[in-house]
């Protein structure tokens, strides 16, 4: 039997207390997702393997909804800002909400029917992610980007499609400014 | 086809922009839910009918999850703090999350199998409401209590059971302090 509880969320650090699990994604695990593979290899060559993002979950399998935080570090690979892998949900009827707590970024979305969309991520903005839209978060700021996500417990993740074809847009720093361009190597 | 968007949530006022709907509950609509009916009648006798709470929704029927805010005014009926009606979800597998943004309060919960629970509501605390637990929010502070809720779009509300039998606990002000007592008129 599930019991209610108050879960403390630190909007700066992303800490979730109590948490039920967490994982970290380091730069070496994101090979192939950045346009500039040479810069990625160079960043890893020194032996460092920086954390790009961490996910902390509050997930109870017997409940229909779950939540957690994502903490994205600031950084770039070449001129491309740090990004998450990006995924569709395995269950096609499942959407999600990303409620930004601190930092600034961009949520890139690609729909199954060929559209793309960009939602600004900044404190106080809750991004609505409809079903059938792949989504990838990008930290375009100088501080960690922290958001709380809410979705169906069994939504599932399909990373393969985005991993193979990329997303339709890239978010780069050009002349010190954030720039969103069409992805020249998008495999439609 | 649904389109993503950034929904601005004001944690002080509870404004949701854009919103898809809202409703207000005034004191006269909450007759029978407070233990001290005489005080309630007296409060209404002057012709005032204060807003106790307002709900603002971002709800897209084609999405599995939705969210919104609840803005609870501070106040009491006799010595009992302002409360929401309280409900089970119509779909028994549906839980919910209440993420407090400002103010302070208490979330009272009663389970179908006879247990009760209390979760503190304060900024940064996300209350996990498991399936099969009725829940009622109570503003115990001097300012509005504002929280963001996330649940299944089709969770539904069953207000009848709590309306008829009450909840197992009451939250009162006694000697200037918040006090939680067993409800003497709970109809088990």
JSON list of N, CA and C in Angstrom, two decimals, chain B residues 110-167:
[
{"chain": "B", "resi": 110, "resn": "UNK", "atom": "N", "xyz": [-7.16, 10.78, 3.44]},
{"chain": "B", "resi": 110, "resn": "UNK", "atom": "CA", "xyz": [-7.82, 9.59, 4.01]},
{"chain": "B", "resi": 110, "resn": "UNK", "atom": "C", "xyz": [-7.77, 8.49, 2.97]},
{"chain": "B", "resi": 111, "resn": "UNK", "atom": "N", "xyz": [-7.35, 7.31, 3.38]},
{"chain": "B", "resi": 111, "resn": "UNK", "atom": "CA", "xyz": [-7.30, 6.21, 2.42]},
{"chain": "B", "resi": 111, "resn": "UNK", "atom": "C", "xyz": [-8.59, 5.40, 2.46]},
{"chain": "B", "resi": 112, "resn": "UNK", "atom": "N", "xyz": [-8.83, 4.69, 1.41]},
{"chain": "B", "resi": 112, "resn": "UNK", "atom": "CA", "xyz": [-10.02, 3.85, 1.33]},
{"chain": "B", "resi": 112, "resn": "UNK", "atom": "C", "xyz": [-10.00, 2.76, 2.39]},
{"chain": "B", "resi": 113, "resn": "UNK", "atom": "N", "xyz": [-8.80, 2.39, 2.82]},
{"chain": "B", "resi": 113, "resn": "UNK", "atom": "CA", "xyz": [-8.73, 1.29, 3.79]},
{"chain": "B", "resi": 113, "resn": "UNK", "atom": "C", "xyz": [-8.59, 1.78, 5.24]},
{"chain": "B", "resi": 114, "resn": "UNK", "atom": "N", "xyz": [-8.98, 3.04, 5.48]},
{"chain": "B", "resi": 114, "resn": "UNK", "atom": "CA", "xyz": [-9.15, 3.46, 6.87]},
{"chain": "B", "resi": 114, "resn": "UNK", "atom": "C", "xyz": [-7.99, 4.20, 7.50]},
{"chain": "B", "resi": 115, "resn": "UNK", "atom": "N", "xyz": [-6.96, 4.54, 6.72]},
{"chain": "B", "resi": 115, "resn": "UNK", "atom": "CA", "xyz": [-5.85, 5.28, 7.30]},
{"chain": "B", "resi": 115, "resn": "UNK", "atom": "C", "xyz": [-6.00, 6.78, 7.02]},
{"chain": "B", "resi": 116, "resn": "UNK", "atom": "N", "xyz": [-5.29, 7.57, 7.79]},
{"chain": "B", "resi": 116, "resn": "UNK", "atom": "CA", "xyz": [-5.24, 8.99, 7.48]},
{"chain": "B", "resi": 116, "resn": "UNK", "atom": "C", "xyz": [-3.79, 9.47, 7.53]},
{"chain": "B", "resi": 117, "resn": "UNK", "atom": "N", "xyz": [-3.55, 10.59, 6.88]},
{"chain": "B", "resi": 117, "resn": "UNK", "atom": "CA", "xyz": [-2.19, 11.09, 6.76]},
{"chain": "B", "resi": 117, "resn": "UNK", "atom": "C", "xyz": [-2.23, 12.62, 6.63]},
{"chain": "B", "resi": 118, "resn": "UNK", "atom": "N", "xyz": [-1.16, 13.23, 7.03]},
{"chain": "B", "resi": 118, "resn": "UNK", "atom": "CA", "xyz": [-1.03, 14.69, 6.96]},
{"chain": "B", "resi": 118, "resn": "UNK", "atom": "C", "xyz": [0.31, 15.01, 6.30]},
{"chain": "B", "resi": 119, "resn": "UNK", "atom": "N", "xyz": [0.29, 15.85, 5.29]},
{"chain": "B", "resi": 119, "resn": "UNK", "atom": "CA", "xyz": [1.53, 16.29, 4.65]},
{"chain": "B", "resi": 119, "resn": "UNK", "atom": "C", "xyz": [1.60, 17.81, 4.76]},
{"chain": "B", "resi": 120, "resn": "UNK", "atom": "N", "xyz": [2.73, 18.31, 5.23]},
{"chain": "B", "resi": 120, "resn": "UNK", "atom": "CA", "xyz": [2.93, 19.75, 5.32]},
{"chain": "B", "resi": 120, "resn": "UNK", "atom": "C", "xyz": [3.03, 20.34, 3.92]},
{"chain": "B", "resi": 121, "resn": "UNK", "atom": "N", "xyz": [2.38, 21.47, 3.71]},
{"chain": "B", "resi": 121, "resn": "UNK", "atom": "CA", "xyz": [2.48, 22.18, 2.44]},
{"chain": "B", "resi": 121, "resn": "UNK", "atom": "C", "xyz": [3.27, 23.47, 2.69]},
{"chain": "B", "resi": 122, "resn": "UNK", "atom": "N", "xyz": [4.42, 23.53, 2.06]},
{"chain": "B", "resi": 122, "resn": "UNK", "atom": "CA", "xyz": [5.22, 24.76, 2.14]},
{"chain": "B", "resi": 122, "resn": "UNK", "atom": "C", "xyz": [6.07, 24.83, 0.88]},
{"chain": "B", "resi": 123, "resn": "UNK", "atom": "N", "xyz": [6.55, 26.03, 0.53]},
{"chain": "B", "resi": 123, "resn": "UNK", "atom": "CA", "xyz": [7.25, 26.18, -0.74]},
{"chain": "B", "resi": 123, "resn": "UNK", "atom": "C", "xyz": [8.39, 25.17, -0.89]},
{"chain": "B", "resi": 124, "resn": "UNK", "atom": "N", "xyz": [8.44, 24.54, -2.03]},
{"chain": "B", "resi": 124, "resn": "UNK", "atom": "CA", "xyz": [9.48, 23.56, -2.31]},
{"chain": "B", "resi": 124, "resn": "UNK", "atom": "C", "xyz": [9.10, 22.13, -1.98]},
{"chain": "B", "resi": 125, "resn": "UNK", "atom": "N", "xyz": [7.95, 21.94, -1.35]},
{"chain": "B", "resi": 125, "resn": "UNK", "atom": "CA", "xyz": [7.52, 20.57, -1.04]},
{"chain": "B", "resi": 125, "resn": "UNK", "atom": "C", "xyz": [6.49, 20.12, -2.07]},
{"chain": "B", "resi": 126, "resn": "UNK", "atom": "N", "xyz": [6.79, 18.99, -2.68]},
{"chain": "B", "resi": 126, "resn": "UNK", "atom": "CA", "xyz": [5.87, 18.37, -3.64]},
{"chain": "B", "resi": 126, "resn": "UNK", "atom": "C", "xyz": [5.21, 17.20, -2.94]},
{"chain": "B", "resi": 127, "resn": "UNK", "atom": "N", "xyz": [3.92, 17.34, -2.65]},
{"chain": "B", "resi": 127, "resn": "UNK", "atom": "CA", "xyz": [3.21, 16.26, -1.95]},
{"chain": "B", "resi": 127, "resn": "UNK", "atom": "C", "xyz": [2.85, 15.17, -2.94]},
{"chain": "B", "resi": 128, "resn": "UNK", "atom": "N", "xyz": [3.23, 13.96, -2.60]},
{"chain": "B", "resi": 128, "resn": "UNK", "atom": "CA", "xyz": [2.84, 12.80, -3.41]},
{"chain": "B", "resi": 128, "resn": "UNK", "atom": "C", "xyz": [1.54, 12.24, -2.85]},
{"chain": "B", "resi": 129, "resn": "UNK", "atom": "N", "xyz": [0.51, 12.21, -3.72]},
{"chain": "B", "resi": 129, "resn": "UNK", "atom": "CA", "xyz": [-0.81, 11.71, -3.35]},
{"chain": "B", "resi": 129, "resn": "UNK", "atom": "C", "xyz": [-1.01, 10.39, -4.08]},
{"chain": "B", "resi": 130, "resn": "UNK", "atom": "N", "xyz": [-0.95, 9.27, -3.37]},
{"chain": "B", "resi": 130, "resn": "UNK", "atom": "CA", "xyz": [-1.09, 7.98, -4.06]},
{"chain": "B", "resi": 130, "resn": "UNK", "atom": "C", "xyz": [-2.53, 7.76, -4.52]},
{"chain": "B", "resi": 131, "resn": "UNK", "atom": "N", "xyz": [-2.73, 6.84, -5.45]},
{"chain": "B", "resi": 131, "resn": "UNK", "atom": "CA", "xyz": [-4.09, 6.45, -5.80]},
{"chain": "B", "resi": 131, "resn": "UNK", "atom": "C", "xyz": [-4.85, 5.99, -4.54]},
{"chain": "B", "resi": 132, "resn": "UNK", "atom": "N", "xyz": [-6.15, 6.18, -4.55]},
{"chain": "B", "resi": 132, "resn": "UNK", "atom": "CA", "xyz": [-7.03, 5.69, -3.47]},
{"chain": "B", "resi": 132, "resn": "UNK", "atom": "C", "xyz": [-6.88, 6.43, -2.16]},
{"chain": "B", "resi": 133, "resn": "UNK", "atom": "N", "xyz": [-6.34, 7.62, -2.23]},
{"chain": "B", "resi": 133, "resn": "UNK", "atom": "CA", "xyz": [-6.29, 8.49, -1.04]},
{"chain": "B", "resi": 133, "resn": "UNK", "atom": "C", "xyz": [-7.05, 9.78, -1.35]},
{"chain": "B", "resi": 134, "resn": "UNK", "atom": "N", "xyz": [-8.15, 10.01, -0.64]},
{"chain": "B", "resi": 134, "resn": "UNK", "atom": "CA", "xyz": [-8.85, 11.30, -0.75]},
{"chain": "B", "resi": 134, "resn": "UNK", "atom": "C", "xyz": [-7.95, 12.39, -0.18]},
{"chain": "B", "resi": 135, "resn": "UNK", "atom": "N", "xyz": [-8.08, 13.59, -0.74]},
{"chain": "B", "resi": 135, "resn": "UNK", "atom": "CA", "xyz": [-7.19, 14.66, -0.31]},
{"chain": "B", "resi": 135, "resn": "UNK", "atom": "C", "xyz": [-7.93, 15.99, -0.25]},
{"chain": "B", "resi": 136, "resn": "UNK", "atom": "N", "xyz": [-7.57, 16.76, 0.76]},
{"chain": "B", "resi": 136, "resn": "UNK", "atom": "CA", "xyz": [-8.16, 18.08, 1.02]},
{"chain": "B", "resi": 136, "resn": "UNK", "atom": "C", "xyz": [-7.04, 19.00, 1.45]},
{"chain": "B", "resi": 137, "resn": "UNK", "atom": "N", "xyz": [-6.99, 20.21, 0.85]},
{"chain": "B", "resi": 137, "resn": "UNK", "atom": "CA", "xyz": [-5.96, 21.19, 1.20]},
{"chain": "B", "resi": 137, "resn": "UNK", "atom": "C", "xyz": [-6.54, 22.20, 2.18]},
{"chain": "B", "resi": 138, "resn": "UNK", "atom": "N", "xyz": [-5.71, 22.68, 3.06]},
{"chain": "B", "resi": 138, "resn": "UNK", "atom": "CA", "xyz": [-6.12, 23.61, 4.10]},
{"chain": "B", "resi": 138, "resn": "UNK", "atom": "C", "xyz": [-5.06, 24.70, 4.23]},
{"chain": "B", "resi": 139, "resn": "UNK", "atom": "N", "xyz": [-5.51, 25.94, 4.13]},
{"chain": "B", "resi": 139, "resn": "UNK", "atom": "CA", "xyz": [-4.59, 27.07, 4.29]},
{"chain": "B", "resi": 139, "resn": "UNK", "atom": "C", "xyz": [-4.51, 27.43, 5.76]},
{"chain": "B", "resi": 140, "resn": "UNK", "atom": "N", "xyz": [-3.37, 27.18, 6.38]},
{"chain": "B", "resi": 140, "resn": "UNK", "atom": "CA", "xyz": [-3.21, 27.48, 7.80]},
{"chain": "B", "resi": 140, "resn": "UNK", "atom": "C", "xyz": [-2.42, 28.76, 8.03]},
{"chain": "B", "resi": 141, "resn": "UNK", "atom": "N", "xyz": [-2.11, 29.48, 6.94]},
{"chain": "B", "resi": 141, "resn": "UNK", "atom": "CA", "xyz": [-1.28, 30.68, 7.08]},
{"chain": "B", "resi": 141, "resn": "UNK", "atom": "C", "xyz": [-2.10, 31.95, 6.98]},
{"chain": "B", "resi": 142, "resn": "UNK", "atom": "N", "xyz": [-1.40, 33.06, 6.84]},
{"chain": "B", "resi": 142, "resn": "UNK", "atom": "CA", "xyz": [-2.05, 34.37, 6.76]},
{"chain": "B", "resi": 142, "resn": "UNK", "atom": "C", "xyz": [-2.04, 34.90, 5.34]},
{"chain": "B", "resi": 143, "resn": "UNK", "atom": "N", "xyz": [-1.42, 34.18, 4.44]},
{"chain": "B", "resi": 143, "resn": "UNK", "atom": "CA", "xyz": [-1.36, 34.60, 3.04]},
{"chain": "B", "resi": 143, "resn": "UNK", "atom": "C", "xyz": [-1.97, 33.52, 2.17]},
{"chain": "B", "resi": 144, "resn": "UNK", "atom": "N", "xyz": [-2.20, 33.84, 0.90]},
{"chain": "B", "resi": 144, "resn": "UNK", "atom": "CA", "xyz": [-2.71, 32.78, 0.02]},
{"chain": "B", "resi": 144, "resn": "UNK", "atom": "C", "xyz": [-1.76, 31.57, -0.02]},
{"chain": "B", "resi": 145, "resn": "UNK", "atom": "N", "xyz": [-2.34, 30.42, -0.10]},
{"chain": "B", "resi": 145, "resn": "UNK", "atom": "CA", "xyz": [-1.59, 29.17, -0.30]},
{"chain": "B", "resi": 145, "resn": "UNK", "atom": "C", "xyz": [-1.73, 28.82, -1.78]},
{"chain": "B", "resi": 146, "resn": "UNK", "atom": "N", "xyz": [-0.61, 28.76, -2.48]},
{"chain": "B", "resi": 146, "resn": "UNK", "atom": "CA", "xyz": [-0.64, 28.51, -3.93]},
{"chain": "B", "resi": 146, "resn": "UNK", "atom": "C", "xyz": [0.15, 27.24, -4.23]},
{"chain": "B", "resi": 147, "resn": "UNK", "atom": "N", "xyz": [-0.49, 26.31, -4.91]},
{"chain": "B", "resi": 147, "resn": "UNK", "atom": "CA", "xyz": [0.24, 25.11, -5.32]},
{"chain": "B", "resi": 147, "resn": "UNK", "atom": "C", "xyz": [-0.10, 24.74, -6.75]},
{"chain": "B", "resi": 148, "resn": "UNK", "atom": "N", "xyz": [0.84, 24.04, -7.38]},
{"chain": "B", "resi": 148, "resn": "UNK", "atom": "CA", "xyz": [0.65, 23.51, -8.74]},
{"chain": "B", "resi": 148, "resn": "UNK", "atom": "C", "xyz": [0.32, 22.04, -8.60]},
{"chain": "B", "resi": 149, "resn": "UNK", "atom": "N", "xyz": [-0.70, 21.59, -9.28]},
{"chain": "B", "resi": 149, "resn": "UNK", "atom": "CA", "xyz": [-1.07, 20.17, -9.24]},
{"chain": "B", "resi": 149, "resn": "UNK", "atom": "C", "xyz": [-0.84, 19.55, -10.63]},
{"chain": "B", "resi": 150, "resn": "UNK", "atom": "N", "xyz": [-0.51, 18.28, -10.61]},
{"chain": "B", "resi": 150, "resn": "UNK", "atom": "CA", "xyz": [-0.25, 17.50, -11.83]},
{"chain": "B", "resi": 150, "resn": "UNK", "atom": "C", "xyz": [-0.98, 16.17, -11.67]},
{"chain": "B", "resi": 151, "resn": "UNK", "atom": "N", "xyz": [-1.79, 15.80, -12.64]},
{"chain": "B", "resi": 151, "resn": "UNK", "atom": "CA", "xyz": [-2.48, 14.51, -12.55]},
{"chain": "B", "resi": 151, "resn": "UNK", "atom": "C", "xyz": [-2.92, 14.07, -13.94]},
{"chain": "B", "resi": 152, "resn": "UNK", "atom": "N", "xyz": [-3.47, 12.86, -14.01]},
{"chain": "B", "resi": 152, "resn": "UNK", "atom": "CA", "xyz": [-4.00, 12.37, -15.27]},
{"chain": "B", "resi": 152, "resn": "UNK", "atom": "C", "xyz": [-5.18, 13.25, -15.70]},
{"chain": "B", "resi": 153, "resn": "UNK", "atom": "N", "xyz": [-5.24, 13.54, -16.98]},
{"chain": "B", "resi": 153, "resn": "UNK", "atom": "CA", "xyz": [-6.30, 14.41, -17.51]},
{"chain": "B", "resi": 153, "resn": "UNK", "atom": "C", "xyz": [-7.69, 13.85, -17.22]},
{"chain": "B", "resi": 154, "resn": "UNK", "atom": "N", "xyz": [-7.79, 12.53, -17.22]},
{"chain": "B", "resi": 154, "resn": "UNK", "atom": "CA", "xyz": [-9.10, 11.91, -17.01]},
{"chain": "B", "resi": 154, "resn": "UNK", "atom": "C", "xyz": [-9.23, 11.29, -15.61]},
{"chain": "B", "resi": 155, "resn": "UNK", "atom": "N", "xyz": [-8.45, 11.78, -14.64]},
{"chain": "B", "resi": 155, "resn": "UNK", "atom": "CA", "xyz": [-8.53, 11.22, -13.27]},
{"chain": "B", "resi": 155, "resn": "UNK", "atom": "C", "xyz": [-9.95, 11.35, -12.71]},
{"chain": "B", "resi": 156, "resn": "UNK", "atom": "N", "xyz": [-10.58, 12.48, -12.97]},
{"chain": "B", "resi": 156, "resn": "UNK", "atom": "CA", "xyz": [-11.94, 12.70, -12.47]},
{"chain": "B", "resi": 156, "resn": "UNK", "atom": "C", "xyz": [-11.97, 13.01, -10.98]},
{"chain": "B", "resi": 157, "resn": "UNK", "atom": "N", "xyz": [-13.10, 13.53, -10.53]},
{"chain": "B", "resi": 157, "resn": "UNK", "atom": "CA", "xyz": [-13.26, 13.89, -9.13]},
{"chain": "B", "resi": 157, "resn": "UNK", "atom": "C", "xyz": [-14.51, 13.25, -8.56]},
{"chain": "B", "resi": 158, "resn": "UNK", "atom": "N", "xyz": [-14.39, 12.66, -7.40]},
{"chain": "B", "resi": 158, "resn": "UNK", "atom": "CA", "xyz": [-15.54, 12.16, -6.67]},
{"chain": "B", "resi": 158, "resn": "UNK", "atom": "C", "xyz": [-15.59, 12.93, -5.34]},
{"chain": "B", "resi": 159, "resn": "UNK", "atom": "N", "xyz": [-16.49, 13.93, -5.31]},
{"chain": "B", "resi": 159, "resn": "UNK", "atom": "CA", "xyz": [-16.61, 14.76, -4.10]},
{"chain": "B", "resi": 159, "resn": "UNK", "atom": "C", "xyz": [-17.66, 14.21, -3.13]},
{"chain": "B", "resi": 160, "resn": "UNK", "atom": "N", "xyz": [-18.48, 13.30, -3.63]},
{"chain": "B", "resi": 160, "resn": "UNK", "atom": "CA", "xyz": [-19.67, 12.90, -2.86]},
{"chain": "B", "resi": 160, "resn": "UNK", "atom": "C", "xyz": [-19.29, 12.22, -1.54]},
{"chain": "B", "resi": 161, "resn": "UNK", "atom": "N", "xyz": [-18.32, 11.35, -1.61]},
{"chain": "B", "resi": 161, "resn": "UNK", "atom": "CA", "xyz": [-18.02, 10.55, -0.42]},
{"chain": "B", "resi": 161, "resn": "UNK", "atom": "C", "xyz": [-17.51, 11.43, 0.73]},
{"chain": "B", "resi": 162, "resn": "UNK", "atom": "N", "xyz": [-16.56, 12.30, 0.41]},
{"chain": "B", "resi": 162, "resn": "UNK", "atom": "CA", "xyz": [-16.03, 13.19, 1.46]},
{"chain": "B", "resi": 162, "resn": "UNK", "atom": "C", "xyz": [-17.10, 14.19, 1.89]},
{"chain": "B", "resi": 163, "resn": "UNK", "atom": "N", "xyz": [-17.90, 14.64, 0.94]},
{"chain": "B", "resi": 163, "resn": "UNK", "atom": "CA", "xyz": [-18.99, 15.56, 1.29]},
{"chain": "B", "resi": 163, "resn": "UNK", "atom": "C", "xyz": [-19.95, 14.94, 2.29]},
{"chain": "B", "resi": 164, "resn": "UNK", "atom": "N", "xyz": [-20.18, 13.64, 2.15]},
{"chain": "B", "resi": 164, "resn": "UNK", "atom": "CA", "xyz": [-21.16, 12.97, 3.00]},
{"chain": "B", "resi": 164, "resn": "UNK", "atom": "C", "xyz": [-20.59, 12.58, 4.37]},
{"chain": "B", "resi": 165, "resn": "UNK", "atom": "N", "xyz": [-19.38, 12.11, 4.37]},
{"chain": "B", "resi": 165, "resn": "UNK", "atom": "CA", "xyz": [-18.86, 11.55, 5.63]},
{"chain": "B", "resi": 165, "resn": "UNK", "atom": "C", "xyz": [-17.79, 12.40, 6.30]},
{"chain": "B", "resi": 166, "resn": "UNK", "atom": "N", "xyz": [-17.30, 13.43, 5.60]},
{"chain": "B", "resi": 166, "resn": "UNK", "atom": "CA", "xyz": [-16.22, 14.24, 6.16]},
{"chain": "B", "resi": 166, "resn": "UNK", "atom": "C", "xyz": [-14.89, 13.54, 6.04]},
{"chain": "B", "resi": 167, "resn": "UNK", "atom": "N", "xyz": [-13.88, 14.15, 6.65]},
{"chain": "B", "resi": 167, "resn": "UNK", "atom": "CA", "xyz": [-12.57, 13.49, 6.69]},
{"chain": "B", "resi": 167, "resn": "UNK", "atom": "C", "xyz": [-12.24, 13.16, 8.14]}
]
